Amino acid sequence: MDEALIRSLTPGVLTVLVRRGADFAAAEDAVQDALVEAVRGWPDDPPRDPKGWLVTAAWRRFLDAARADTARRRREDRVEEEPAPGPAPGVDDTLQLYFLCAHPSLTPSSAVALTLRAVGGLTTRQIARAYLVPEATMAQRISRAKRTVSGVRFDRPGDVATVLRVLYLVFNEGYSGDVDLAAEAIRLTRQLAASVDHPEVAGLLALMLLHHARRAARTAPDGSLVPLAEQDRGRWDTVSIAEGVRILQAALARDRLGEFQAQAAIAALHADAPTAGETDWVQIVEWYDELARLTDNPVVRLNRAVAVGEADGPRAGLAELAALDDTLPRHTAVAAYLHERDGDLDTAARLYAEAAHKAPDLAERDHLVRQAARLNSRHRQRR
């Protein structure tokens, strides 16, 4: 079985059923049934037209379910005539499916789950494992999401920005379970970029590629985090970096700057530096200024404080940090880093230990604990 082919065909098959009049929830169930049938039969008897086969099988499943459901008998006039088997339409409605799955009435977690199921073609079990929740919990989340969007018409204009937010959430989940969500987000964003001509879609794809290119260098063999400045840049994926930079340059040339393009520009400057010491921090600060203007996001200003600390010295960075809310995520960790750069090792060690208690995950907590232990060890040696 070509799993990649199956997953790439799933959104197109689903949109064909919806266009024919099936409501979203029933159509999605029928497509999943057809996929199970394909898994059983295709290895021995692969079809000449895989998409057409799936459309026919899914439509039959939908008809069977509609006929069996007494509450839907009023729809039988609409669904009675089964279209003759043949090549599936060439129209790609994937973009509309993205918009539907990222509907503003859904919570972010539900939108992500529905996107992975309907557009990504992942099973409920795969999504549950990726998010480390019970399969029954994820099934309920997806069912609620399907019910929410079942009455939404496909002819309404969608919001690309909302779709991009959902894909960005998927990417930031990274890897867990048996599904690489970062790679899946890149695949889905490529698919979106092929469906819509929008510079921010290109900006998000570039950002994902540039960040994902550093993945192999982000952790040591024991699983511990490796900070950007200490990463082995020889392990970075130069092919992905080159592709990301090329996509970003084309997007920026259109002079319609958005936040994902600005973030990608910052990632590109990090990728362009042969060593950490050669990073163009002055230009990075300028891009953070653009990003802050576009988003007015306090986390952006927190990252900008780090960049200022690198470009103009740690005291300048601490001055920027003092103007921000100290309850921001990772504020304490940034303060620790800048105090260490400024030579105040006692304060830095105390702040690293404090930041470890606030860390959002085990890997980051362990990294911060090691930073505190390293400085405390140096302090004892001096004594």
GROMACS .gro file of C-alpha atoms in nm:
model
  383
    1MET     CA    1   0.000   0.000   0.000
    2ASP     CA    2   0.120   0.349  -0.087
    3GLU     CA    3   0.021   0.529   0.232
    4ALA     CA    4   0.136   0.868   0.099
    5LEU     CA    5  -0.090   0.827  -0.206
    6ILE     CA    6  -0.388   0.732   0.012
    7ARG     CA    7  -0.342   1.034   0.234
    8SER     CA    8  -0.298   1.271  -0.058
    9LEU     CA    9  -0.623   1.149  -0.217
   10THR     CA   10  -0.833   1.167   0.100
   11PRO     CA   11  -0.926   1.539   0.096
   12GLY     CA   12  -1.021   1.530  -0.273
   13VAL     CA   13  -1.248   1.230  -0.224
   14LEU     CA   14  -1.413   1.392   0.077
   15THR     CA   15  -1.485   1.715  -0.110
   16VAL     CA   16  -1.642   1.522  -0.401
   17LEU     CA   17  -1.894   1.365  -0.161
   18VAL     CA   18  -1.971   1.698   0.002
   19ARG     CA   19  -2.022   1.858  -0.339
   20ARG     CA   20  -2.269   1.582  -0.424
   21GLY     CA   21  -2.480   1.669  -0.121
   22ALA     CA   22  -2.345   1.459   0.165
   23ASP     CA   23  -2.310   1.642   0.495
   24PHE     CA   24  -1.953   1.665   0.621
   25ALA     CA   25  -1.981   1.418   0.909
   26ALA     CA   26  -2.149   1.146   0.701
   27ALA     CA   27  -1.910   1.203   0.411
   28GLU     CA   28  -1.605   1.176   0.634
   29ASP     CA   29  -1.730   0.850   0.786
   30ALA     CA   30  -1.795   0.710   0.437
   31VAL     CA   31  -1.446   0.805   0.318
   32GLN     CA   32  -1.288   0.635   0.620
   33ASP     CA   33  -1.486   0.319   0.542
   34ALA     CA   34  -1.366   0.334   0.182
   35LEU     CA   35  -1.006   0.370   0.298
   36VAL     CA   36  -1.041   0.057   0.511
   37GLU     CA   37  -1.176  -0.126   0.207
   38ALA     CA   38  -0.882   0.002   0.001
   39VAL     CA   39  -0.630  -0.118   0.257
   40ARG     CA   40  -0.782  -0.465   0.236
   41GLY     CA   41  -0.818  -0.491  -0.140
   42TRP     CA   42  -0.562  -0.275  -0.316
   43PRO     CA   43  -0.248  -0.480  -0.240
   44ASP     CA   44  -0.395  -0.773  -0.439
   45ASP     CA   45  -0.590  -0.574  -0.698
   46PRO     CA   46  -0.473  -0.212  -0.734
   47PRO     CA   47  -0.716   0.011  -0.929
   48ARG     CA   48  -0.616   0.202  -1.244
   49ASP     CA   49  -0.784   0.517  -1.110
   50PRO     CA   50  -0.729   0.522  -0.730
   51LYS     CA   51  -0.922   0.843  -0.668
   52GLY     CA   52  -1.216   0.730  -0.883
   53TRP     CA   53  -1.222   0.398  -0.699
   54LEU     CA   54  -1.228   0.572  -0.362
   55VAL     CA   55  -1.502   0.814  -0.471
   56THR     CA   56  -1.721   0.526  -0.592
   57ALA     CA   57  -1.662   0.317  -0.280
   58ALA     CA   58  -1.718   0.610  -0.044
   59TRP     CA   59  -2.036   0.718  -0.225
   60ARG     CA   60  -2.176   0.366  -0.198
   61ARG     CA   61  -2.096   0.362   0.172
   62PHE     CA   62  -2.271   0.695   0.211
   63LEU     CA   63  -2.579   0.568   0.025
   64ASP     CA   64  -2.592   0.255   0.237
   65ALA     CA   65  -2.573   0.460   0.557
   66ALA     CA   66  -2.833   0.708   0.431
   67ARG     CA   67  -3.079   0.433   0.342
   68ALA     CA   68  -3.028   0.261   0.676
   69ASP     CA   69  -3.089   0.576   0.877
   70THR     CA   70  -3.462   0.635   0.910
   71ALA     CA   71  -3.400   0.992   1.020
   72ARG     CA   72  -3.252   1.064   0.677
   73ARG     CA   73  -3.520   0.908   0.459
   74ARG     CA   74  -3.624   1.250   0.338
   75ARG     CA   75  -3.288   1.277   0.167
   76GLU     CA   76  -3.334   0.964  -0.043
   77ASP     CA   77  -3.461   1.155  -0.343
   78ARG     CA   78  -3.134   1.341  -0.351
   79VAL     CA   79  -2.901   1.046  -0.302
   80GLU     CA   80  -3.092   0.770  -0.482
   81GLU     CA   81  -2.920   0.806  -0.816
   82GLU     CA   82  -2.565   0.681  -0.795
   83PRO     CA   83  -2.336   0.843  -1.053
   84ALA     CA   84  -2.187   0.594  -1.297
   85PRO     CA   85  -1.835   0.483  -1.208
   86GLY     CA   86  -1.566   0.664  -1.400
   87PRO     CA   87  -1.270   0.901  -1.365
   88ALA     CA   88  -1.302   1.139  -1.071
   89PRO     CA   89  -1.337   1.511  -1.146
   90GLY     CA   90  -1.009   1.695  -1.180
   91VAL     CA   91  -1.122   1.992  -0.969
   92ASP     CA   92  -0.924   2.019  -0.645
   93ASP     CA   93  -1.145   2.136  -0.360
   94THR     CA   94  -0.877   2.080  -0.097
   95LEU     CA   95  -0.857   2.452  -0.020
   96GLN     CA   96  -1.226   2.462   0.074
   97LEU     CA   97  -1.169   2.163   0.299
   98TYR     CA   98  -0.890   2.351   0.477
   99PHE     CA   99  -1.125   2.642   0.537
  100LEU     CA  100  -1.395   2.410   0.670
  101CYS     CA  101  -1.162   2.234   0.911
  102ALA     CA  102  -1.028   2.569   1.037
  103HIS     CA  103  -1.376   2.713   1.090
  104PRO     CA  104  -1.380   2.989   1.354
  105SER     CA  105  -1.652   2.808   1.552
  106LEU     CA  106  -1.402   2.532   1.636
  107THR     CA  107  -1.152   2.545   1.919
  108PRO     CA  108  -0.787   2.538   1.807
  109SER     CA  109  -0.741   2.179   1.933
  110SER     CA  110  -1.054   2.062   1.750
  111ALA     CA  111  -0.951   2.241   1.431
  112VAL     CA  112  -0.610   2.075   1.442
  113ALA     CA  113  -0.759   1.729   1.500
  114LEU     CA  114  -1.016   1.768   1.222
  115THR     CA  115  -0.752   1.897   0.980
  116LEU     CA  116  -0.527   1.599   1.049
  117ARG     CA  117  -0.819   1.360   1.003
  118ALA     CA  118  -0.997   1.511   0.699
  119VAL     CA  119  -0.710   1.679   0.512
  120GLY     CA  120  -0.414   1.480   0.642
  121GLY     CA  121  -0.583   1.143   0.613
  122LEU     CA  122  -0.457   1.027   0.954
  123THR     CA  123  -0.658   0.780   1.157
  124THR     CA  124  -0.807   0.871   1.492
  125ARG     CA  125  -0.561   0.634   1.658
  126GLN     CA  126  -0.262   0.806   1.493
  127ILE     CA  127  -0.383   1.150   1.597
  128ALA     CA  128  -0.449   1.033   1.953
  129ARG     CA  129  -0.100   0.886   1.979
  130ALA     CA  130   0.054   1.202   1.841
  131TYR     CA  131  -0.121   1.410   2.108
  132LEU     CA  132  -0.070   1.149   2.380
  133VAL     CA  133  -0.441   1.123   2.465
  134PRO     CA  134  -0.670   0.817   2.472
  135GLU     CA  135  -0.816   0.721   2.137
  136ALA     CA  136  -1.170   0.754   2.276
  137THR     CA  137  -1.099   1.112   2.384
  138MET     CA  138  -0.972   1.205   2.040
  139ALA     CA  139  -1.267   1.030   1.873
  140GLN     CA  140  -1.507   1.242   2.079
  141ARG     CA  141  -1.317   1.559   1.991
  142ILE     CA  142  -1.329   1.480   1.620
  143SER     CA  143  -1.697   1.382   1.634
  144ARG     CA  144  -1.788   1.711   1.803
  145ALA     CA  145  -1.587   1.904   1.545
  146LYS     CA  146  -1.760   1.723   1.257
  147ARG     CA  147  -2.101   1.799   1.402
  148THR     CA  148  -2.006   2.165   1.439
  149VAL     CA  149  -1.912   2.210   1.074
  150SER     CA  150  -2.173   1.978   0.921
  151GLY     CA  151  -2.409   2.265   0.843
  152VAL     CA  152  -2.143   2.496   0.702
  153ARG     CA  153  -2.180   2.562   0.330
  154PHE     CA  154  -1.879   2.517   0.105
  155ASP     CA  155  -1.948   2.833  -0.096
  156ARG     CA  156  -1.850   3.073   0.180
  157PRO     CA  157  -1.512   3.247   0.154
  158GLY     CA  158  -1.255   3.106   0.392
  159ASP     CA  159  -0.992   3.281   0.602
  160VAL     CA  160  -0.639   3.188   0.496
  161ALA     CA  161  -0.498   3.336   0.817
  162THR     CA  162  -0.705   3.093   1.028
  163VAL     CA  163  -0.589   2.798   0.821
  164LEU     CA  164  -0.227   2.906   0.864
  165ARG     CA  165  -0.273   2.931   1.240
  166VAL     CA  166  -0.400   2.572   1.250
  167LEU     CA  167  -0.109   2.445   1.041
  168TYR     CA  168   0.136   2.636   1.260
  169LEU     CA  169  -0.016   2.468   1.568
  170VAL     CA  170   0.029   2.128   1.403
  171PHE     CA  171   0.394   2.206   1.321
  172ASN     CA  172   0.476   2.322   1.673
  173GLU     CA  173   0.357   1.990   1.817
  174GLY     CA  174   0.668   1.837   1.658
  175TYR     CA  175   0.705   1.462   1.699
  176SER     CA  176   0.529   1.221   1.934
  177GLY     CA  177   0.371   0.881   1.895
  178ASP     CA  178   0.403   0.723   1.551
  179VAL     CA  179   0.328   1.040   1.352
  180ASP     CA  180   0.581   1.315   1.280
  181LEU     CA  181   0.349   1.617   1.305
  182ALA     CA  182   0.619   1.863   1.195
  183ALA     CA  183   0.670   1.669   0.871
  184GLU     CA  184   0.293   1.632   0.834
  185ALA     CA  185   0.246   2.008   0.874
  186ILE     CA  186   0.504   2.070   0.602
  187ARG     CA  187   0.325   1.828   0.371
  188LEU     CA  188  -0.012   1.993   0.431
  189THR     CA  189   0.133   2.343   0.387
  190ARG     CA  190   0.289   2.239   0.056
  191GLN     CA  191  -0.054   2.116  -0.046
  192LEU     CA  192  -0.209   2.447   0.057
  193ALA     CA  193   0.059   2.643  -0.130
  194ALA     CA  194  -0.032   2.450  -0.445
  195SER     CA  195  -0.397   2.551  -0.401
  196VAL     CA  196  -0.371   2.921  -0.317
  197ASP     CA  197  -0.135   3.197  -0.430
  198HIS     CA  198  -0.069   3.384  -0.106
  199PRO     CA  199   0.266   3.520   0.020
  200GLU     CA  200   0.192   3.427   0.381
  201VAL     CA  201   0.132   3.064   0.282
  202ALA     CA  202   0.475   3.072   0.122
  203GLY     CA  203   0.612   3.245   0.432
  204LEU     CA  204   0.480   2.972   0.660
  205LEU     CA  205   0.618   2.697   0.436
  206ALA     CA  206   0.959   2.869   0.433
  207LEU     CA  207   0.950   2.906   0.812
  208MET     CA  208   0.869   2.538   0.861
  209LEU     CA  209   1.144   2.425   0.626
  210LEU     CA  210   1.406   2.647   0.790
  211HIS     CA  211   1.315   2.534   1.141
  212HIS     CA  212   1.282   2.168   1.046
  213ALA     CA  213   1.625   2.181   0.879
  214ARG     CA  214   1.784   2.217   1.226
  215ARG     CA  215   1.595   1.927   1.379
  216ALA     CA  216   1.875   1.669   1.377
  217ALA     CA  217   2.105   1.904   1.568
  218ARG     CA  218   1.855   2.012   1.835
  219THR     CA  219   1.906   1.713   2.065
  220ALA     CA  220   2.210   1.525   2.191
  221PRO     CA  221   2.231   1.144   2.173
  222ASP     CA  222   2.093   1.127   2.529
  223GLY     CA  223   1.787   1.330   2.426
  224SER     CA  224   1.892   1.653   2.598
  225LEU     CA  225   1.831   1.987   2.429
  226VAL     CA  226   2.116   2.157   2.241
  227PRO     CA  227   2.081   2.538   2.227
  228LEU     CA  228   2.104   2.702   1.885
  229ALA     CA  229   2.446   2.853   1.956
  230GLU     CA  230   2.590   2.510   2.043
  231GLN     CA  231   2.437   2.308   1.759
  232ASP     CA  232   2.656   2.125   1.509
  233ARG     CA  233   2.568   2.319   1.195
  234GLY     CA  234   2.711   2.043   0.982
  235ARG     CA  235   2.403   1.840   1.078
  236TRP     CA  236   2.163   2.101   0.944
  237ASP     CA  237   1.971   2.002   0.631
  238THR     CA  238   2.116   2.237   0.369
  239VAL     CA  239   1.869   2.124   0.101
  240SER     CA  240   1.573   2.229   0.314
  241ILE     CA  241   1.747   2.554   0.405
  242ALA     CA  242   1.807   2.637   0.041
  243GLU     CA  243   1.447   2.560  -0.047
  244GLY     CA  244   1.317   2.766   0.244
  245VAL     CA  245   1.532   3.066   0.152
  246ARG     CA  246   1.424   3.044  -0.213
  247ILE     CA  247   1.055   3.033  -0.120
  248LEU     CA  248   1.099   3.320   0.126
  249GLN     CA  249   1.280   3.542  -0.124
  250ALA     CA  250   1.001   3.494  -0.377
  251ALA     CA  251   0.740   3.582  -0.114
  252LEU     CA  252   0.924   3.891   0.009
  253ALA     CA  253   0.963   4.014  -0.349
  254ARG     CA  254   0.585   4.056  -0.364
  255ASP     CA  255   0.609   4.332  -0.100
  256ARG     CA  256   0.314   4.203   0.107
  257LEU     CA  257   0.493   4.136   0.433
  258GLY     CA  258   0.321   3.923   0.696
  259GLU     CA  259   0.424   3.774   1.027
  260PHE     CA  260   0.520   3.432   0.892
  261GLN     CA  261   0.746   3.590   0.631
  262ALA     CA  262   0.911   3.800   0.905
  263GLN     CA  263   0.962   3.492   1.124
  264ALA     CA  264   1.106   3.305   0.826
  265ALA     CA  265   1.346   3.593   0.759
  266ILE     CA  266   1.478   3.563   1.116
  267ALA     CA  267   1.517   3.186   1.076
  268ALA     CA  268   1.697   3.242   0.744
  269LEU     CA  269   1.949   3.476   0.907
  270HIS     CA  270   2.027   3.210   1.169
  271ALA     CA  271   2.062   2.949   0.893
  272ASP     CA  272   2.289   3.175   0.689
  273ALA     CA  273   2.548   3.220   0.965
  274PRO     CA  274   2.841   2.975   0.933
  275THR     CA  275   2.890   2.995   1.312
  276ALA     CA  276   2.688   3.133   1.601
  277GLY     CA  277   2.940   3.414   1.642
  278GLU     CA  278   2.882   3.530   1.284
  279THR     CA  279   2.505   3.570   1.324
  280ASP     CA  280   2.381   3.906   1.197
  281TRP     CA  281   2.203   4.007   1.518
  282VAL     CA  282   2.157   4.368   1.410
  283GLN     CA  283   1.947   4.260   1.113
  284ILE     CA  284   1.761   4.009   1.331
  285VAL     CA  285   1.663   4.293   1.567
  286GLU     CA  286   1.532   4.486   1.266
  287TRP     CA  287   1.318   4.190   1.164
  288TYR     CA  288   1.186   4.157   1.520
  289ASP     CA  289   1.089   4.524   1.500
  290GLU     CA  290   0.887   4.443   1.187
  291LEU     CA  291   0.735   4.138   1.354
  292ALA     CA  292   0.639   4.337   1.664
  293ARG     CA  293   0.476   4.599   1.441
  294LEU     CA  294   0.276   4.329   1.262
  295THR     CA  295   0.164   4.132   1.570
  296ASP     CA  296   0.208   4.344   1.884
  297ASN     CA  297   0.282   4.010   2.050
  298PRO     CA  298   0.461   4.020   2.389
  299VAL     CA  299   0.640   3.691   2.315
  300VAL     CA  300   0.788   3.854   2.004
  301ARG     CA  301   0.915   4.138   2.225
  302LEU     CA  302   1.065   3.882   2.462
  303ASN     CA  303   1.258   3.722   2.176
  304ARG     CA  304   1.357   4.068   2.057
  305ALA     CA  305   1.512   4.136   2.399
  306VAL     CA  306   1.739   3.834   2.347
  307ALA     CA  307   1.839   3.964   2.003
  308VAL     CA  308   1.908   4.311   2.144
  309GLY     CA  309   2.122   4.149   2.412
  310GLU     CA  310   2.328   3.983   2.139
  311ALA     CA  311   2.347   4.289   1.914
  312ASP     CA  312   2.402   4.566   2.172
  313GLY     CA  313   2.517   4.380   2.480
  314PRO     CA  314   2.343   4.198   2.767
  315ARG     CA  315   2.261   4.514   2.963
  316ALA     CA  316   2.072   4.653   2.667
  317GLY     CA  317   1.884   4.324   2.650
  318LEU     CA  318   1.804   4.338   3.021
  319ALA     CA  319   1.674   4.693   2.980
  320GLU     CA  320   1.436   4.569   2.709
  321LEU     CA  321   1.335   4.277   2.928
  322ALA     CA  322   1.256   4.505   3.224
  323ALA     CA  323   0.978   4.667   3.021
  324LEU     CA  324   0.798   4.332   2.973
  325ASP     CA  325   0.560   4.139   3.196
  326ASP     CA  326   0.768   3.898   3.405
  327THR     CA  327   0.488   3.638   3.391
  328LEU     CA  328   0.551   3.581   3.019
  329PRO     CA  329   0.649   3.222   2.934
  330ARG     CA  330   1.030   3.183   2.941
  331HIS     CA  331   1.080   3.538   3.075
  332THR     CA  332   1.283   3.400   3.368
  333ALA     CA  333   1.496   3.182   3.140
  334VAL     CA  334   1.577   3.482   2.918
  335ALA     CA  335   1.668   3.687   3.226
  336ALA     CA  336   1.900   3.407   3.342
  337TYR     CA  337   2.074   3.394   3.004
  338LEU     CA  338   2.126   3.771   2.986
  339HIS     CA  339   2.255   3.790   3.344
  340GLU     CA  340   2.503   3.513   3.263
  341ARG     CA  341   2.616   3.706   2.955
  342ASP     CA  342   2.661   4.010   3.180
  343GLY     CA  343   2.882   3.815   3.420
  344ASP     CA  344   2.636   3.797   3.713
  345LEU     CA  345   2.662   3.421   3.756
  346ASP     CA  346   2.499   3.399   4.099
  347THR     CA  347   2.182   3.572   3.977
  348ALA     CA  348   2.189   3.369   3.656
  349ALA     CA  349   2.213   3.038   3.844
  350ARG     CA  350   1.923   3.134   4.072
  351LEU     CA  351   1.709   3.237   3.774
  352TYR     CA  352   1.793   2.920   3.578
  353ALA     CA  353   1.673   2.711   3.874
  354GLU     CA  354   1.359   2.924   3.903
  355ALA     CA  355   1.293   2.892   3.529
  356ALA     CA  356   1.327   2.514   3.550
  357HIS     CA  357   1.025   2.500   3.782
  358LYS     CA  358   0.821   2.690   3.521
  359ALA     CA  359   0.939   2.490   3.217
  360PRO     CA  360   0.658   2.364   2.990
  361ASP     CA  361   0.813   2.024   2.927
  362LEU     CA  362   1.062   1.779   3.074
  363ALA     CA  363   1.337   1.837   2.814
  364GLU     CA  364   1.341   2.212   2.872
  365ARG     CA  365   1.329   2.166   3.249
  366ASP     CA  366   1.628   1.932   3.244
  367HIS     CA  367   1.821   2.175   3.022
  368LEU     CA  368   1.760   2.464   3.264
  369VAL     CA  369   1.854   2.250   3.564
  370ARG     CA  370   2.184   2.165   3.394
  371GLN     CA  371   2.248   2.534   3.324
  372ALA     CA  372   2.194   2.617   3.692
  373ALA     CA  373   2.416   2.327   3.802
  374ARG     CA  374   2.692   2.436   3.560
  375LEU     CA  375   2.702   2.789   3.705
  376ASN     CA  376   2.682   2.668   4.064
  377SER     CA  377   2.975   2.437   3.998
  378ARG     CA  378   3.181   2.725   3.860
  379HIS     CA  379   3.091   2.932   4.166
  380ARG     CA  380   3.212   2.657   4.402
  381GLN     CA  381   3.537   2.621   4.207
  382ARG     CA  382   3.606   2.993   4.244
  383ARG     CA  383   3.558   2.961   4.620
   0.00000   0.00000   0.00000
